[in-house]
Short mmCIF file of C-alpha atoms in Angstrom, two decimals:
data_model
loop_
_atom_site.label_atom_id
_atom_site.label_comp_id
_atom_site.label_asym_id
_atom_site.label_seq_id
_atom_site.Cartn_x
_atom_site.Cartn_y
_atom_site.Cartn_z
CA MET A 1 48.52 -39.91 -5.49
CA GLY A 2 46.72 -37.63 -3.07
CA HIS A 3 47.67 -36.78 0.49
CA PRO A 4 44.65 -37.40 2.76
CA HIS A 5 46.46 -35.91 5.76
CA LEU A 6 46.51 -32.56 3.92
CA ALA A 7 42.81 -32.61 3.03
CA ALA A 8 41.40 -31.86 6.49
CA PRO A 9 43.39 -28.63 7.11
CA LEU A 10 42.67 -27.47 3.57
CA LEU A 11 38.94 -28.08 3.91
CA LEU A 12 38.94 -26.33 7.28
CA GLU A 13 40.66 -23.31 5.76
CA LEU A 14 38.14 -23.28 2.92
CA ALA A 15 35.30 -23.38 5.44
CA HIS A 16 36.72 -20.30 7.14
CA THR A 17 37.15 -18.32 3.92
CA VAL A 18 33.73 -18.81 2.29
CA ASN A 19 31.38 -15.85 2.36
CA ALA A 20 28.65 -17.72 4.23
CA GLY A 21 28.02 -19.26 7.60
CA LEU A 22 28.91 -22.94 7.98
CA ILE A 23 28.02 -25.15 10.93
CA LEU A 24 28.84 -28.85 11.16
CA ILE A 25 26.71 -30.81 13.62
CA ASP A 26 27.78 -34.32 14.61
CA ALA A 27 25.55 -37.35 15.20
CA GLU A 28 25.04 -36.32 18.83
CA GLY A 29 23.79 -32.89 17.81
CA LYS A 30 26.93 -31.06 18.92
CA VAL A 31 28.73 -28.35 16.97
CA GLN A 32 32.01 -29.51 15.41
CA LEU A 33 32.56 -26.55 13.06
CA TRP A 34 31.63 -22.89 13.52
CA ASN A 35 33.36 -20.93 10.79
CA ARG A 36 34.95 -17.49 10.92
CA TRP A 37 32.05 -15.84 9.03
CA LEU A 38 29.66 -16.83 11.83
CA ALA A 39 32.07 -15.92 14.62
CA GLU A 40 32.47 -12.39 13.23
CA ARG A 41 28.73 -11.82 12.85
CA SER A 42 27.42 -13.59 15.95
CA GLY A 43 29.99 -12.51 18.51
CA VAL A 44 30.33 -16.18 19.47
CA SER A 45 33.75 -17.71 18.91
CA ALA A 46 34.35 -21.25 17.70
CA GLN A 47 35.93 -22.09 21.07
CA GLU A 48 32.76 -21.03 22.89
CA ILE A 49 30.38 -23.21 20.88
CA GLN A 50 32.35 -26.25 19.69
CA GLY A 51 31.26 -29.42 21.46
CA ARG A 52 27.98 -27.86 22.59
CA ARG A 53 24.46 -28.00 21.23
CA LEU A 54 23.14 -24.94 19.41
CA GLU A 55 20.31 -24.43 21.91
CA GLU A 56 22.83 -24.30 24.78
CA VAL A 57 24.31 -21.14 23.30
CA PHE A 58 21.11 -19.91 21.63
CA PRO A 59 18.23 -20.98 23.94
CA HIS A 60 15.61 -19.51 21.60
CA LEU A 61 16.45 -22.23 19.06
CA ALA A 62 15.03 -24.98 21.29
CA ASN A 63 11.96 -26.50 19.60
CA SER A 64 12.41 -24.13 16.67
CA ARG A 65 11.93 -25.13 13.06
CA LEU A 66 15.69 -25.05 12.67
CA ALA A 67 16.14 -27.53 15.55
CA HIS A 68 13.51 -29.86 14.08
CA ALA A 69 15.14 -29.65 10.64
CA VAL A 70 18.53 -30.58 12.14
CA GLN A 71 17.02 -33.60 13.91
CA THR A 72 15.29 -34.68 10.70
CA ALA A 73 18.58 -34.46 8.80
CA LEU A 74 20.42 -36.50 11.44
CA GLN A 75 17.74 -39.14 11.96
CA GLN A 76 16.06 -39.42 8.55
CA GLN A 77 18.76 -37.98 6.28
CA LEU A 78 16.34 -35.45 4.81
CA PRO A 79 17.54 -31.98 3.76
CA ALA A 80 15.62 -28.77 4.44
CA ILE A 81 15.52 -25.15 3.33
CA LEU A 82 14.48 -22.37 5.71
CA SER A 83 13.57 -19.21 3.82
CA GLN A 84 13.90 -15.82 5.46
CA THR A 85 10.25 -15.10 4.65
CA LEU A 86 8.91 -17.79 6.99
CA ASN A 87 11.86 -17.97 9.38
CA ARG A 88 12.99 -14.48 10.29
CA ARG A 89 16.63 -14.43 11.41
CA PRO A 90 17.00 -17.74 13.32
CA PHE A 91 20.51 -16.71 14.39
CA PRO A 92 21.17 -13.30 16.03
CA LEU A 93 23.66 -12.14 13.42
CA GLN A 94 24.77 -8.55 12.89
CA ASP A 95 26.75 -7.09 10.02
CA HIS A 96 29.47 -5.22 11.91
CA LEU A 97 31.70 -4.93 8.86
CA HIS A 98 29.94 -1.83 7.52
CA ASN A 99 29.14 1.54 9.02
CA ASP A 100 25.41 0.83 9.07
CA ALA A 101 25.43 -2.27 11.30
CA HIS A 102 22.17 -4.11 10.82
CA PRO A 103 20.58 -7.51 11.54
CA ILE A 104 21.37 -10.05 8.84
CA GLU A 105 18.47 -11.64 6.98
CA GLN A 106 19.21 -15.33 6.52
CA ALA A 107 18.43 -18.10 4.05
CA ILE A 108 19.40 -21.46 5.54
CA THR A 109 19.98 -24.86 3.99
CA ILE A 110 20.37 -28.01 6.10
CA ALA A 111 21.90 -31.11 4.54
CA PRO A 112 22.74 -34.55 5.99
CA LEU A 113 26.33 -35.81 5.52
CA ALA A 114 27.13 -39.52 5.66
CA ARG A 115 30.52 -40.35 7.19
CA GLU A 116 32.61 -43.44 6.41
CA SER A 117 31.92 -44.60 9.95
CA GLY A 118 28.23 -44.78 9.12
CA HIS A 119 27.38 -41.87 11.38
CA ILE A 120 25.29 -39.03 9.97
CA HIS A 121 26.43 -35.45 10.40
CA CYS A 122 24.55 -32.33 9.41
CA LEU A 123 25.83 -29.27 7.55
CA ILE A 124 24.03 -25.95 8.07
CA GLN A 125 24.76 -23.22 5.53
CA ILE A 126 23.65 -19.63 6.20
CA GLN A 127 23.48 -17.11 3.37
CA ASP A 128 23.24 -13.36 3.95
CA VAL A 129 20.19 -12.32 1.91
CA THR A 130 19.82 -8.87 3.48
CA ALA A 131 20.40 -7.05 0.18
CA ALA A 132 17.76 -9.14 -1.58
CA VAL A 133 15.28 -8.57 1.25
CA ARG A 134 15.90 -4.83 1.10
CA ARG A 135 15.41 -4.81 -2.67
CA GLU A 136 12.18 -6.75 -2.26
CA GLN A 137 11.00 -4.28 0.38
CA GLN A 138 11.88 -1.35 -1.89
CA LEU A 139 9.98 -2.96 -4.76
CA ARG A 140 6.95 -3.46 -2.51
CA GLU A 141 7.10 0.17 -1.39
CA GLN A 142 7.45 1.34 -4.98
CA ALA A 143 4.49 -0.81 -6.00
CA GLN A 144 2.44 0.71 -3.18
CA GLN A 145 3.49 4.20 -4.24
CA LEU A 146 2.57 3.46 -7.85
CA GLN A 147 -0.77 2.08 -6.70
CA ALA A 148 -1.38 5.25 -4.69
CA LEU A 149 -0.32 7.43 -7.62
CA SER A 150 -2.61 5.51 -9.95
CA ASN A 151 -5.51 6.67 -7.78
CA ILE A 152 -4.43 10.32 -7.62
CA ASP A 153 -5.05 13.02 -10.20
CA GLY A 154 -1.61 14.17 -11.25
CA LEU A 155 -2.55 17.84 -11.60
CA THR A 156 -4.73 18.59 -8.58
CA GLY A 157 -3.52 16.00 -6.08
CA VAL A 158 -7.03 14.82 -5.21
CA ALA A 159 -8.38 11.38 -6.11
CA ASN A 160 -9.00 10.60 -9.77
CA ARG A 161 -12.03 9.12 -11.55
CA ARG A 162 -10.81 5.56 -11.09
CA SER A 163 -10.42 6.03 -7.36
CA PHE A 164 -13.79 7.75 -7.10
CA ASP A 165 -15.62 4.94 -8.89
CA ALA A 166 -14.16 2.33 -6.53
CA ARG A 167 -14.83 4.39 -3.39
CA PHE A 168 -18.34 5.35 -4.45
CA GLN A 169 -19.27 1.72 -5.16
CA GLU A 170 -17.87 0.70 -1.78
CA GLU A 171 -19.81 3.39 0.10
CA PHE A 172 -23.00 2.66 -1.83
CA GLN A 173 -22.83 -1.01 -0.88
CA ARG A 174 -22.17 -0.09 2.74
CA ALA A 175 -25.23 2.16 2.73
CA GLN A 176 -27.25 -0.74 1.28
CA ARG A 177 -26.15 -3.06 4.07
CA HIS A 178 -26.86 -0.58 6.85
CA GLY A 179 -29.92 1.10 5.37
CA SER A 180 -28.28 4.52 5.65
CA ASP A 181 -28.28 7.62 3.45
CA ILE A 182 -25.59 8.36 0.93
CA SER A 183 -25.25 11.65 -0.91
CA VAL A 184 -23.32 12.64 -4.01
CA LEU A 185 -22.33 16.07 -5.28
CA MET A 186 -21.35 16.70 -8.88
CA LEU A 187 -19.56 20.05 -9.33
CA ASP A 188 -18.52 21.86 -12.48
CA ILE A 189 -16.46 25.04 -12.87
CA ASP A 190 -18.62 27.50 -14.79
CA TYR A 191 -17.38 28.51 -18.26
CA PHE A 192 -14.01 26.89 -17.71
CA LYS A 193 -13.23 26.68 -21.43
CA GLU A 194 -13.72 30.43 -21.66
CA TYR A 195 -11.43 30.84 -18.62
CA ASN A 196 -8.71 28.87 -20.39
CA ASP A 197 -9.19 30.86 -23.58
CA CYS A 198 -8.92 34.14 -21.68
CA TYR A 199 -6.12 33.44 -19.20
CA GLY A 200 -4.21 30.53 -20.74
CA HIS A 201 -3.89 26.85 -19.92
CA GLN A 202 -1.31 27.36 -17.19
CA ALA A 203 -3.73 29.64 -15.34
CA GLY A 204 -6.42 27.05 -15.99
CA ASP A 205 -4.31 24.34 -14.37
CA THR A 206 -3.68 26.60 -11.37
CA CYS A 207 -7.40 27.29 -11.16
CA LEU A 208 -8.21 23.55 -11.09
CA THR A 209 -5.67 22.96 -8.34
CA VAL A 210 -6.99 25.84 -6.21
CA VAL A 211 -10.58 24.61 -6.59
CA ALA A 212 -9.57 21.04 -5.71
CA ASN A 213 -7.71 22.15 -2.59
CA THR A 214 -10.63 24.34 -1.53
CA LEU A 215 -13.09 21.47 -1.89
CA ARG A 216 -10.82 19.15 0.05
CA ARG A 217 -10.34 21.70 2.82
CA CYS A 218 -14.07 22.19 3.22
CA LEU A 219 -14.82 18.49 3.74
CA GLN A 220 -14.78 18.10 7.50
CA ARG A 221 -15.91 14.51 8.04
CA GLY A 222 -13.42 11.67 7.77
CA GLY A 223 -15.48 9.61 5.33
CA ASP A 224 -16.17 12.43 2.86
CA PHE A 225 -14.31 11.98 -0.41
CA VAL A 226 -13.56 14.39 -3.26
CA ALA A 227 -12.22 13.48 -6.69
CA ARG A 228 -11.54 15.12 -10.00
CA TYR A 229 -14.12 13.41 -12.15
CA GLY A 230 -12.88 14.70 -15.47
CA GLY A 231 -11.84 18.02 -17.03
CA GLU A 232 -13.30 20.79 -14.87
CA GLU A 233 -15.74 18.47 -13.11
CA PHE A 234 -15.40 17.21 -9.53
CA ALA A 235 -17.40 14.67 -7.54
CA VAL A 236 -17.93 14.31 -3.80
CA VAL A 237 -19.22 11.26 -1.91
CA LEU A 238 -20.87 11.95 1.45
CA PRO A 239 -21.54 8.65 3.26
CA GLY A 240 -24.36 8.90 5.79
CA ALA A 241 -25.20 12.48 4.83
CA SER A 242 -28.89 13.39 4.70
CA HIS A 243 -30.30 15.36 1.81
CA GLY A 244 -30.43 18.52 3.90
CA ALA A 245 -26.82 18.12 5.07
CA ALA A 246 -25.65 17.49 1.51
CA CYS A 247 -27.43 20.59 0.19
CA LYS A 248 -25.99 22.68 3.01
CA LEU A 249 -22.48 21.50 2.20
CA ALA A 250 -23.03 22.08 -1.53
CA SER A 251 -24.04 25.70 -0.84
CA SER A 252 -21.04 26.13 1.42
CA LEU A 253 -18.70 24.84 -1.30
CA GLN A 254 -20.25 27.16 -3.86
CA GLN A 255 -19.77 30.13 -1.54
CA GLU A 256 -16.17 29.18 -0.72
CA ILE A 257 -15.26 29.08 -4.41
CA SER A 258 -16.90 32.49 -4.91
CA ARG A 259 -14.95 33.90 -1.95
CA LEU A 260 -11.70 33.01 -3.68
CA GLY A 261 -12.40 36.00 -5.89
CA ILE A 262 -10.61 34.57 -8.91
CA PRO A 263 -11.41 36.96 -11.80
CA HIS A 264 -13.28 35.45 -14.74
CA ALA A 265 -13.95 38.14 -17.33
CA ASN A 266 -15.53 35.72 -19.82
CA SER A 267 -18.03 34.16 -17.42
CA HIS A 268 -21.73 34.76 -18.01
CA ALA A 269 -22.56 33.62 -14.47
CA ALA A 270 -20.44 36.00 -12.35
CA SER A 271 -17.47 38.34 -12.54
CA HIS A 272 -15.38 35.79 -10.68
CA LEU A 273 -14.87 32.05 -10.82
CA SER A 274 -17.96 30.10 -9.80
CA ILE A 275 -19.24 26.54 -9.73
CA SER A 276 -22.51 24.75 -10.37
CA VAL A 277 -23.45 21.85 -8.10
CA GLY A 278 -25.86 18.95 -8.48
CA VAL A 279 -26.95 17.08 -5.35
CA ALA A 280 -28.54 13.65 -5.03
CA THR A 281 -29.31 11.63 -1.91
CA HIS A 282 -30.69 8.14 -1.54
CA THR A 283 -31.13 5.32 0.95
CA PRO A 284 -30.19 2.39 -1.28
CA GLN A 285 -32.40 -0.67 -1.34
CA ARG A 286 -31.23 -4.16 -2.20
CA ASN A 287 -31.57 -3.95 -5.98
CA ASP A 288 -30.67 -0.27 -6.41
CA ARG A 289 -27.63 0.62 -8.49
CA ALA A 290 -24.89 3.07 -7.57
CA GLN A 291 -24.77 4.45 -11.10
CA ASP A 292 -28.39 5.59 -10.83
CA LEU A 293 -27.61 7.78 -7.82
CA LEU A 294 -24.67 9.25 -9.67
CA ARG A 295 -26.88 9.83 -12.67
CA GLY A 296 -29.30 11.72 -10.43
CA ALA A 297 -26.54 14.07 -9.25
CA ASP A 298 -25.38 14.52 -12.84
CA ILE A 299 -28.91 15.41 -13.94
CA ALA A 300 -29.19 17.91 -11.08
CA LEU A 301 -25.91 19.47 -12.25
CA TYR A 302 -27.30 19.68 -15.78
CA GLN A 303 -30.34 21.48 -14.41
CA ALA A 304 -28.09 23.94 -12.53
CA LYS A 305 -26.37 24.79 -15.81
CA ARG A 306 -29.67 25.21 -17.63
CA GLN A 307 -30.88 27.58 -14.92
CA GLY A 308 -27.90 29.93 -15.37
CA ARG A 309 -25.02 28.26 -13.48
CA ASN A 310 -23.43 29.47 -10.23
CA ARG A 311 -26.05 27.66 -8.19
CA VAL A 312 -26.96 24.44 -6.37
CA VAL A 313 -29.74 22.19 -7.66
CA SER A 314 -30.84 19.02 -5.91
CA ALA A 315 -32.61 15.94 -7.19
CA ASP A 316 -34.93 16.03 -4.17
CA ALA A 317 -36.75 12.82 -3.36
CA LEU A 318 -34.96 11.21 -6.27
CA ASP A 319 -36.73 8.23 -7.80
CA LEU A 320 -34.00 6.05 -9.26
CA THR A 321 -36.50 4.30 -11.53
CA VAL A 322 -37.26 7.52 -13.42
CA GLN A 323 -35.49 8.01 -16.74
CA PRO A 324 -33.16 11.03 -17.17
CA GLU A 325 -35.41 12.88 -19.60
CA LYS A 326 -38.26 12.82 -17.05
CA LEU A 327 -36.02 14.35 -14.37
CA MET A 328 -34.90 17.09 -16.73
#
């Protein structure tokens, strides 16, 4: 046969040894149990809070979701769960047990308890979910980093083709809405295959990185965007840039690459590394397509190569309805 008089002290000791916060609220809304876990992390002893309402000791809890959940449990016998996502740290708890004291993230469950007397009590259980929250934050940060890396060319550090396509489409649509100019430059390193054959692939990789950094450095406006489009080809979006401004920048980029003075013995365009640039500008109308503007810049680049490379060619007054062979 059991010993009921031993049960209460045993249960009380259990309440003080569990690795969670336990609060027992009586039918009048007053604290009857405040366990050791909570006392250590709140700085509030059981003697200070027993027989008092939570909001007397923690005024910020008045009219809080926690307070409403407690009332619902006492009056309607309905349980509740307060996640840390929607209810950030209802209790001011600190983990003082480790060197890096920090606020404790809390997951809270509230459950009604029926007593033999017929009165309803309420048990509040507080779990420390700080580690889980930190892991979730780390996973979010890693996901953001992976997303950023997925948009960056691994070799040169500038944006990649995927990122360029998304940005270009976005800027083209903005230009459509505002009736503003948008310019595109397509750039190609002249005789890059021959450069690789002559100096080796490691030198070729270094060359690509130097060119990418030079292009990025020369773009002065915040909205200008450079990307490695593929192989030795780069693309630049110039939102709001007129045709004249785009051509001026293209010439400046060509000159900056020449000034690097990178020897290129196998080039038929110059004794040093050089680039060819195609320029296209348009004020997009409602039914115009972004890919047609890009095609215009690509055709201009093709013309620059046909004319001997190491030069800038523009698709001036580009008609996006004209087929590529007519522009060539």
